[in-house]
Amino acid sequence: MVAVLTGDIINSREGNVSQWLDILKGTLNKYGQTPQQWEVFRGDSFQLVTTPKQALLAALHIKAAIKQNESYDVRIAIGLGEETHNAKKVAESNGTAYINSGEAFEALKKQTLAIKSDLPEWDQPLNIMFHLALLTANNWSSTVAKVILTVLEHPTKNQKDIAKLLGKSQSNISEALKRGGYEEVMQLNNYYQNQIIKL
């Protein structure tokens, strides 16, 4: 079983493409090589194949990276399932994971994150939780997004280390994580990872 993330950049036509493209590519690069594991296509769309366990964290990681600039956000659909054809390019690979990801992406309207597997009864509670988490995550300021991004990219560092990295005080870091609902989002990720085992 694999996870396929299909996404695009919200407001990509506003401002300069260089404000988000290198950041997007740099973040995707942490999950594998292009074009086999990820690709950017049609200008502002992308696809990433990863493990089901990593999928939600990868989506949150991409969101935090893009939202460092308040002009932009990202829509992502996670599809879980089989990979029946592994091509040299992720866009040419196939299987139920790719189909589920594409269908979930097409169904995204105002929502910016959704998941689809072959079990609708498994998807439904997670999608409700995602919607609730997005009430906070969609409103991350650039400051909050940067702090969350730094914490995600340095999982072994404590708040003191993060403060030093960003040239801020520890209380600034603590406050930003609280405002961004970081603890709650990590609880959601833990719950999601425990649910994956049941699929």
Coordinates of N, CA and C in Angstrom, one line a residue:
M1 N 0.8 -1.2 0.0 CA 0.0 0.0 0.0 C 0.9 1.3 0.0
V2 N 0.5 2.2 -0.8 CA 1.2 3.5 -0.8 C 0.2 4.7 -0.6
A3 N 0.7 5.8 -0.4 CA -0.1 7.1 -0.3 C 0.4 8.0 -1.4
V4 N -0.6 8.6 -2.1 CA -0.3 9.5 -3.1 C -1.0 10.9 -2.8
L5 N -0.2 11.9 -2.7 CA -0.6 13.2 -2.4 C -0.8 14.0 -3.7
T6 N -1.9 14.5 -4.0 CA -2.2 15.3 -5.2 C -2.5 16.7 -4.7
G7 N -1.8 17.7 -5.2 CA -2.1 19.1 -4.6 C -1.9 20.2 -5.6
D8 N -2.3 21.4 -5.2 CA -2.0 22.6 -6.0 C -1.9 23.8 -5.0
I9 N -1.3 24.8 -5.6 CA -1.0 26.0 -4.8 C -2.2 27.0 -5.0
I10 N -2.8 27.4 -3.8 CA -3.9 28.4 -3.9 C -3.2 29.8 -4.1
N11 N -3.8 30.6 -5.0 CA -3.3 31.9 -5.3 C -2.0 31.9 -6.0
S12 N -1.7 30.8 -6.7 CA -0.4 30.7 -7.4 C -0.1 31.8 -8.4
R13 N -1.2 32.3 -9.0 CA -1.0 33.3 -10.1 C -0.8 34.7 -9.5
E14 N -1.0 34.8 -8.2 CA -0.7 36.2 -7.6 C 0.8 36.2 -7.2
G15 N 1.4 37.3 -7.4 CA 2.8 37.5 -7.0 C 3.7 36.7 -8.0
N16 N 4.8 36.3 -7.5 CA 5.9 35.7 -8.3 C 6.0 34.3 -8.0
V17 N 6.1 33.5 -9.1 CA 6.2 32.0 -8.9 C 7.4 31.6 -8.0
S18 N 8.5 32.4 -8.1 CA 9.7 32.1 -7.3 C 9.4 32.2 -5.8
Q19 N 8.3 32.8 -5.4 CA 8.0 32.9 -4.0 C 7.6 31.6 -3.4
W20 N 7.1 30.7 -4.2 CA 6.7 29.4 -3.6 C 7.3 28.2 -4.3
L21 N 7.7 28.3 -5.6 CA 8.1 27.1 -6.3 C 9.3 26.4 -5.7
D22 N 10.4 27.2 -5.4 CA 11.6 26.5 -4.9 C 11.3 25.9 -3.5
I23 N 10.4 26.6 -2.7 CA 10.1 26.1 -1.4 C 9.3 24.8 -1.5
L24 N 8.4 24.7 -2.5 CA 7.6 23.5 -2.7 C 8.6 22.4 -3.1
K25 N 9.4 22.6 -4.1 CA 10.4 21.6 -4.6 C 11.3 21.1 -3.5
G26 N 11.8 22.1 -2.7 CA 12.7 21.8 -1.6 C 12.0 20.9 -0.5
T27 N 10.7 21.1 -0.3 CA 10.0 20.3 0.7 C 9.7 18.9 0.1
L28 N 9.3 18.8 -1.1 CA 9.0 17.5 -1.7 C 10.3 16.7 -1.8
N29 N 11.4 17.4 -2.0 CA 12.7 16.7 -2.1 C 13.0 15.9 -0.8
K30 N 12.5 16.3 0.3 CA 12.7 15.6 1.6 C 12.1 14.2 1.6
Y31 N 11.2 14.0 0.7 CA 10.4 12.7 0.6 C 10.8 11.8 -0.5
G32 N 11.8 12.2 -1.3 CA 12.2 11.3 -2.4 C 12.7 12.1 -3.6
Q33 N 13.0 11.4 -4.6 CA 13.6 12.0 -5.8 C 12.5 12.3 -6.9
T34 N 12.8 13.4 -7.6 CA 11.9 13.6 -8.8 C 12.6 13.0 -10.0
P35 N 11.9 12.4 -11.0 CA 10.4 12.4 -11.1 C 9.8 11.1 -10.6
Q36 N 10.5 10.2 -10.0 CA 9.9 9.0 -9.6 C 9.0 9.1 -8.4
Q37 N 9.4 9.9 -7.4 CA 8.6 10.0 -6.2 C 7.7 11.3 -6.2
W38 N 8.2 12.3 -6.9 CA 7.4 13.5 -6.9 C 7.6 14.3 -8.2
E39 N 6.6 15.1 -8.6 CA 6.6 15.9 -9.8 C 5.8 17.1 -9.6
V40 N 6.3 18.2 -10.2 CA 5.4 19.5 -10.2 C 5.0 19.6 -11.7
F41 N 3.7 19.8 -11.9 CA 3.2 19.8 -13.3 C 2.1 20.9 -13.4
R42 N 1.8 21.2 -14.7 CA 0.8 22.2 -14.9 C 1.1 23.5 -14.2
G43 N 2.3 23.8 -13.9 CA 2.7 25.0 -13.3 C 2.6 25.0 -11.8
D44 N 1.4 24.8 -11.3 CA 1.2 24.9 -9.8 C 0.6 23.6 -9.2
S45 N 0.6 22.5 -9.9 CA 0.1 21.3 -9.3 C 1.3 20.3 -9.0
F46 N 1.1 19.4 -8.1 CA 2.2 18.5 -7.8 C 1.6 17.1 -7.3
Q47 N 2.4 16.1 -7.4 CA 2.1 14.8 -6.9 C 3.3 14.2 -6.2
L48 N 3.0 13.5 -5.1 CA 4.1 12.9 -4.3 C 3.6 11.5 -3.9
V49 N 4.4 10.5 -4.0 CA 4.1 9.2 -3.5 C 5.0 8.9 -2.3
T50 N 4.4 8.5 -1.2 CA 5.1 8.3 0.0 C 4.5 7.1 0.7
T51 N 4.9 6.8 2.0 CA 4.3 5.7 2.7 C 3.0 6.2 3.4
P52 N 2.0 5.4 3.6 CA 0.8 5.8 4.2 C 1.0 6.4 5.6
K53 N 2.0 5.9 6.3 CA 2.3 6.4 7.7 C 2.8 7.9 7.6
Q54 N 3.5 8.2 6.6 CA 4.1 9.6 6.4 C 3.2 10.6 5.8
A55 N 2.1 10.1 5.2 CA 1.3 11.0 4.3 C 0.7 12.2 5.0
L56 N 0.1 12.1 6.1 CA -0.5 13.3 6.8 C 0.6 14.3 7.2
L57 N 1.7 13.8 7.8 CA 2.8 14.7 8.2 C 3.4 15.4 7.0
A58 N 3.5 14.7 5.9 CA 4.0 15.3 4.6 C 3.1 16.4 4.2
A59 N 1.8 16.2 4.2 CA 0.8 17.2 3.8 C 0.9 18.5 4.7
L60 N 1.0 18.2 6.0 CA 1.2 19.4 7.0 C 2.5 20.1 6.8
H61 N 3.5 19.3 6.5 CA 4.9 19.9 6.2 C 4.8 20.8 5.0
I62 N 4.2 20.3 3.9 CA 4.0 21.2 2.7 C 3.2 22.4 3.0
K63 N 2.1 22.2 3.8 CA 1.3 23.4 4.1 C 2.1 24.5 4.9
A64 N 2.8 24.0 5.9 CA 3.6 25.0 6.7 C 4.7 25.7 5.8
A65 N 5.3 24.9 4.9 CA 6.3 25.5 4.0 C 5.7 26.6 3.1
I66 N 4.6 26.3 2.5 CA 3.9 27.3 1.6 C 3.4 28.5 2.4
K67 N 2.8 28.2 3.6 CA 2.2 29.3 4.3 C 3.2 30.3 5.0
Q68 N 4.4 30.0 4.8 CA 5.4 31.0 5.3 C 5.2 32.4 4.6
N69 N 4.6 32.3 3.4 CA 4.2 33.5 2.7 C 2.7 33.6 2.8
E70 N 2.2 34.6 3.4 CA 0.7 34.6 3.7 C -0.1 34.8 2.5
S71 N 0.5 35.0 1.3 CA -0.3 35.1 0.1 C -0.8 33.8 -0.4
Y72 N -0.1 32.7 0.0 CA -0.4 31.4 -0.5 C -0.9 30.4 0.5
D73 N -1.5 29.3 -0.1 CA -1.9 28.2 0.7 C -1.9 27.0 -0.3
V74 N -2.2 25.8 0.2 CA -2.1 24.6 -0.6 C -3.4 23.7 -0.4
R75 N -3.8 23.1 -1.4 CA -4.9 22.1 -1.3 C -4.2 20.7 -1.6
I76 N -4.5 19.8 -0.7 CA -3.9 18.4 -0.9 C -4.9 17.3 -0.6
A77 N -5.0 16.4 -1.5 CA -5.8 15.2 -1.3 C -4.8 14.0 -1.2
I78 N -5.1 13.2 -0.1 CA -4.3 12.0 0.1 C -5.1 10.8 -0.3
G79 N -4.5 10.0 -1.2 CA -5.1 8.8 -1.7 C -4.4 7.6 -1.2
L80 N -5.1 6.6 -0.6 CA -4.4 5.4 -0.1 C -4.9 4.2 -0.9
G81 N -3.9 3.3 -1.2 CA -4.3 2.1 -1.9 C -3.1 1.4 -2.5
E82 N -3.4 0.7 -3.6 CA -2.3 -0.1 -4.2 C -1.6 0.7 -5.2
E83 N -0.3 0.3 -5.5 CA 0.4 0.9 -6.7 C 0.6 -0.3 -7.6
T84 N -0.1 -0.4 -8.7 CA 0.0 -1.5 -9.6 C 1.0 -1.3 -10.7
H85 N 1.3 -0.1 -10.9 CA 2.3 0.2 -12.0 C 3.2 1.3 -11.5
N86 N 4.5 1.0 -11.3 CA 5.5 1.9 -10.8 C 6.4 2.4 -12.0
A87 N 6.0 3.6 -12.5 CA 6.8 4.1 -13.7 C 8.0 4.9 -13.3
K88 N 8.7 5.3 -14.3 CA 9.9 6.2 -14.0 C 9.5 7.6 -13.5
K89 N 8.2 7.9 -13.9 CA 7.6 9.2 -13.5 C 6.4 9.0 -12.7
V90 N 6.3 9.7 -11.6 CA 5.1 9.5 -10.7 C 3.8 9.7 -11.4
A91 N 3.8 10.7 -12.3 CA 2.6 11.0 -13.1 C 2.1 9.9 -14.0
E92 N 3.0 8.9 -14.3 CA 2.7 7.8 -15.2 C 2.5 6.5 -14.4
S93 N 2.7 6.5 -13.1 CA 2.4 5.4 -12.2 C 0.9 5.2 -12.1
N94 N 0.5 4.0 -11.6 CA -1.0 3.8 -11.5 C -1.3 2.9 -10.4
G95 N -2.6 2.8 -10.1 CA -3.1 1.9 -9.0 C -4.2 2.7 -8.3
T96 N -4.9 2.0 -7.3 CA -6.0 2.6 -6.6 C -5.6 3.8 -5.8
A97 N -4.3 3.8 -5.3 CA -3.9 5.0 -4.5 C -3.9 6.3 -5.4
Y98 N -3.5 6.1 -6.7 CA -3.5 7.3 -7.6 C -5.0 7.7 -7.9
I99 N -5.8 6.7 -8.2 CA -7.2 6.9 -8.5 C -7.9 7.6 -7.3
N100 N -7.7 7.1 -6.1 CA -8.3 7.7 -4.9 C -7.8 9.1 -4.7
S101 N -6.6 9.3 -4.9 CA -6.0 10.7 -4.7 C -6.6 11.7 -5.7
G102 N -6.7 11.2 -7.0 CA -7.3 12.1 -8.0 C -8.8 12.4 -7.7
E103 N -9.5 11.4 -7.3 CA -10.9 11.6 -7.0 C -11.1 12.5 -5.8
A104 N -10.3 12.3 -4.8 CA -10.4 13.1 -3.6 C -10.1 14.6 -3.9
F105 N -9.1 14.7 -4.8 CA -8.7 16.1 -5.2 C -9.8 16.8 -6.0
E106 N -10.4 16.1 -6.9 CA -11.5 16.7 -7.7 C -12.7 17.1 -6.8
A107 N -12.8 16.3 -5.7 CA -14.0 16.6 -4.8 C -13.7 17.8 -3.8
L108 N -12.4 18.2 -3.7 CA -12.1 19.3 -2.8 C -12.7 20.6 -3.3
K109 N -13.5 21.2 -2.5 CA -14.1 22.5 -2.9 C -13.4 23.6 -2.0
K110 N -14.1 23.9 -0.9 CA -13.5 24.9 -0.1 C -12.5 24.3 0.9
Q111 N -12.6 23.0 1.0 CA -11.7 22.2 1.9 C -10.3 22.2 1.3
T112 N -9.3 22.2 2.2 CA -7.9 22.2 1.6 C -7.2 20.9 1.9
L113 N -7.8 19.9 2.6 CA -7.2 18.6 2.9 C -8.2 17.6 3.0
A114 N -8.0 16.4 2.3 CA -9.0 15.3 2.4 C -8.2 14.0 2.2
I115 N -8.8 12.9 2.6 CA -8.2 11.6 2.4 C -9.3 10.7 1.9
K116 N -8.8 9.7 1.0 CA -9.7 8.7 0.4 C -8.9 7.4 0.3
S117 N -9.6 6.4 0.9 CA -9.0 5.0 0.7 C -10.1 4.2 0.1
D118 N -10.0 2.9 0.1 CA -11.1 2.0 -0.4 C -12.2 1.8 0.6
L119 N -12.1 2.4 1.8 CA -13.1 2.1 2.8 C -13.7 3.5 3.3
P120 N -14.8 3.9 2.7 CA -15.5 5.1 3.0 C -15.7 5.3 4.5
E121 N -16.0 4.2 5.2 CA -16.3 4.3 6.7 C -15.1 4.6 7.5
W122 N -13.9 4.3 6.9 CA -12.6 4.6 7.5 C -12.3 6.1 7.2
D123 N -12.6 6.5 6.0 CA -12.3 7.9 5.6 C -13.1 8.9 6.4
Q124 N -14.4 8.6 6.6 CA -15.3 9.7 7.1 C -14.8 10.3 8.4
P125 N -14.5 9.6 9.5 CA -14.1 10.2 10.7 C -12.8 11.0 10.6
L126 N -11.9 10.5 9.8 CA -10.6 11.2 9.6 C -10.9 12.6 8.9
N127 N -11.8 12.5 7.9 CA -12.0 13.8 7.1 C -12.7 14.8 8.0
I128 N -13.5 14.4 9.0 CA -14.2 15.3 9.9 C -13.1 15.9 10.8
M129 N -12.1 15.1 11.2 CA -11.0 15.6 12.1 C -10.1 16.5 11.3
F130 N -9.9 16.2 10.0 CA -9.1 17.1 9.2 C -9.8 18.5 9.1
H131 N -11.1 18.5 8.9 CA -11.8 19.7 8.7 C -11.7 20.6 10.0
L132 N -11.8 19.9 11.1 CA -11.6 20.6 12.4 C -10.2 21.2 12.6
A133 N -9.2 20.4 12.2 CA -7.8 20.8 12.3 C -7.5 22.0 11.4
L134 N -8.2 22.0 10.2 CA -8.0 23.1 9.3 C -8.6 24.5 9.7
L135 N -9.5 24.4 10.7 CA -10.0 25.7 11.2 C -8.9 26.5 11.8
T136 N -7.9 25.8 12.3 CA -6.7 26.4 12.8 C -5.6 26.5 11.8
A137 N -5.3 25.4 11.1 CA -4.2 25.4 10.1 C -4.3 26.3 9.0
N138 N -5.6 26.5 8.5 CA -5.8 27.4 7.4 C -5.5 28.9 7.8
N139 N -5.5 29.1 9.1 CA -5.2 30.5 9.5 C -3.8 30.7 10.1
W140 N -2.9 29.8 9.9 CA -1.5 29.9 10.3 C -1.0 31.2 9.7
S141 N -0.4 32.1 10.5 CA 0.2 33.3 10.0 C 1.6 32.8 9.5
S142 N 2.3 33.7 8.8 CA 3.6 33.3 8.2 C 4.6 33.0 9.4
T143 N 4.4 33.7 10.5 CA 5.3 33.5 11.7 C 5.1 32.1 12.2
V144 N 3.8 31.8 12.5 CA 3.4 30.5 13.0 C 3.8 29.3 12.0
A145 N 3.6 29.5 10.8 CA 3.9 28.5 9.7 C 5.5 28.3 9.8
K146 N 6.2 29.3 9.9 CA 7.7 29.2 9.9 C 8.2 28.4 11.1
V147 N 7.6 28.7 12.3 CA 7.9 27.9 13.5 C 7.6 26.5 13.4
I148 N 6.3 26.2 12.9 CA 5.9 24.8 12.8 C 6.7 24.1 11.8
L149 N 7.1 24.7 10.7 CA 7.9 24.1 9.7 C 9.3 23.8 10.3
T150 N 9.9 24.7 11.0 CA 11.2 24.4 11.6 C 11.1 23.3 12.6
V151 N 10.1 23.2 13.4 CA 9.9 22.1 14.4 C 9.8 20.7 13.6
L152 N 9.0 20.7 12.5 CA 8.8 19.5 11.7 C 10.1 19.1 11.1
E153 N 10.9 20.0 10.7 CA 12.2 19.7 10.0 C 13.3 19.4 11.0
H154 N 13.1 19.7 12.2 CA 14.1 19.4 13.3 C 13.5 18.7 14.4
P155 N 12.9 17.4 14.2 CA 12.2 16.8 15.2 C 12.9 16.5 16.5
T156 N 14.2 16.5 16.5 CA 15.0 16.1 17.7 C 15.3 17.4 18.5
K157 N 15.1 18.5 18.0 CA 15.4 19.8 18.7 C 14.3 20.2 19.6
N158 N 14.7 20.8 20.8 CA 13.7 21.3 21.7 C 13.4 22.8 21.4
Q159 N 12.5 23.4 22.1 CA 12.1 24.7 21.9 C 13.2 25.7 22.0
K160 N 14.1 25.5 22.9 CA 15.3 26.3 23.1 C 16.1 26.3 21.8
D161 N 16.4 25.1 21.2 CA 17.1 25.0 20.0 C 16.4 25.7 18.8
I162 N 15.1 25.5 18.8 CA 14.3 26.1 17.7 C 14.4 27.6 17.8
A163 N 14.3 28.1 19.0 CA 14.4 29.6 19.3 C 15.8 30.1 18.7
K164 N 16.8 29.4 19.0 CA 18.2 29.8 18.6 C 18.2 29.8 17.1
L165 N 17.7 28.7 16.5 CA 17.7 28.6 15.0 C 17.0 29.8 14.3
L166 N 15.9 30.2 14.9 CA 15.1 31.3 14.3 C 15.4 32.7 14.9
G167 N 16.3 32.8 15.8 CA 16.7 34.1 16.4 C 15.5 34.7 17.2
K168 N 14.8 33.8 17.9 CA 13.6 34.3 18.6 C 13.8 33.8 20.1
S169 N 12.9 34.3 21.0 CA 12.9 33.8 22.3 C 12.1 32.5 22.4
Q170 N 12.4 31.8 23.5 CA 11.7 30.5 23.7 C 10.2 30.7 23.9
S171 N 9.9 31.8 24.5 CA 8.5 32.1 24.8 C 7.7 32.5 23.4
N172 N 8.5 33.1 22.5 CA 7.9 33.3 21.1 C 7.6 32.0 20.5
I173 N 8.5 31.1 20.6 CA 8.3 29.7 19.9 C 7.1 29.0 20.6
S174 N 7.1 29.0 21.9 CA 6.0 28.4 22.6 C 4.6 29.0 22.2
E175 N 4.6 30.3 22.2 CA 3.4 31.0 21.8 C 2.9 30.7 20.4
A176 N 3.9 30.7 19.4 CA 3.5 30.4 18.0 C 3.0 29.0 17.9
L177 N 3.6 28.0 18.6 CA 3.1 26.6 18.5 C 1.7 26.5 19.1
K178 N 1.5 27.2 20.2 CA 0.1 27.2 20.8 C -0.9 27.8 19.8
R179 N -0.6 28.9 19.2 CA -1.5 29.6 18.3 C -1.7 28.7 17.1
G180 N -0.7 27.9 16.7 CA -0.9 27.1 15.5 C -1.5 25.7 15.8
G181 N -1.8 25.5 17.1 CA -2.4 24.2 17.4 C -1.5 23.0 17.2
Y182 N -0.2 23.3 17.4 CA 0.8 22.2 17.0 C 0.6 20.9 17.8
E183 N 0.4 21.0 19.1 CA 0.2 19.8 19.9 C -1.0 19.0 19.4
E184 N -2.1 19.7 19.1 CA -3.4 19.0 18.7 C -3.2 18.4 17.3
V185 N -2.4 19.1 16.4 CA -2.2 18.6 15.1 C -1.3 17.3 15.2
M186 N -0.4 17.3 16.1 CA 0.5 16.1 16.3 C -0.3 14.9 16.9
Q187 N -1.3 15.3 17.8 CA -2.2 14.2 18.3 C -3.0 13.6 17.2
L188 N -3.5 14.5 16.3 CA -4.2 14.0 15.1 C -3.3 13.1 14.2
N189 N -2.1 13.5 14.1 CA -1.2 12.7 13.3 C -0.9 11.3 13.9
N190 N -0.8 11.3 15.2 CA -0.6 10.0 16.0 C -1.8 9.1 15.8
Y191 N -3.0 9.7 15.9 CA -4.3 9.0 15.8 C -4.3 8.4 14.4
Y192 N -4.0 9.2 13.4 CA -4.0 8.8 12.0 C -3.1 7.6 11.8
Q193 N -1.9 7.7 12.3 CA -0.9 6.6 12.1 C -1.4 5.3 12.8
N194 N -2.1 5.5 13.9 CA -2.6 4.2 14.5 C -3.8 3.6 13.7
Q195 N -4.5 4.5 13.0 CA -5.6 4.0 12.2 C -5.1 3.3 11.0
I196 N -4.0 3.7 10.4 CA -3.4 3.2 9.2 C -3.3 1.6 9.4
I197 N -2.9 1.2 10.6 CA -2.7 -0.2 10.8 C -3.9 -1.0 10.6
K198 N -5.1 -0.4 10.7 CA -6.4 -1.1 10.6 C -6.8 -1.3 9.1
L199 N -6.1 -0.6 8.2 CA -6.5 -0.6 6.8 C -6.1 -2.0 6.2

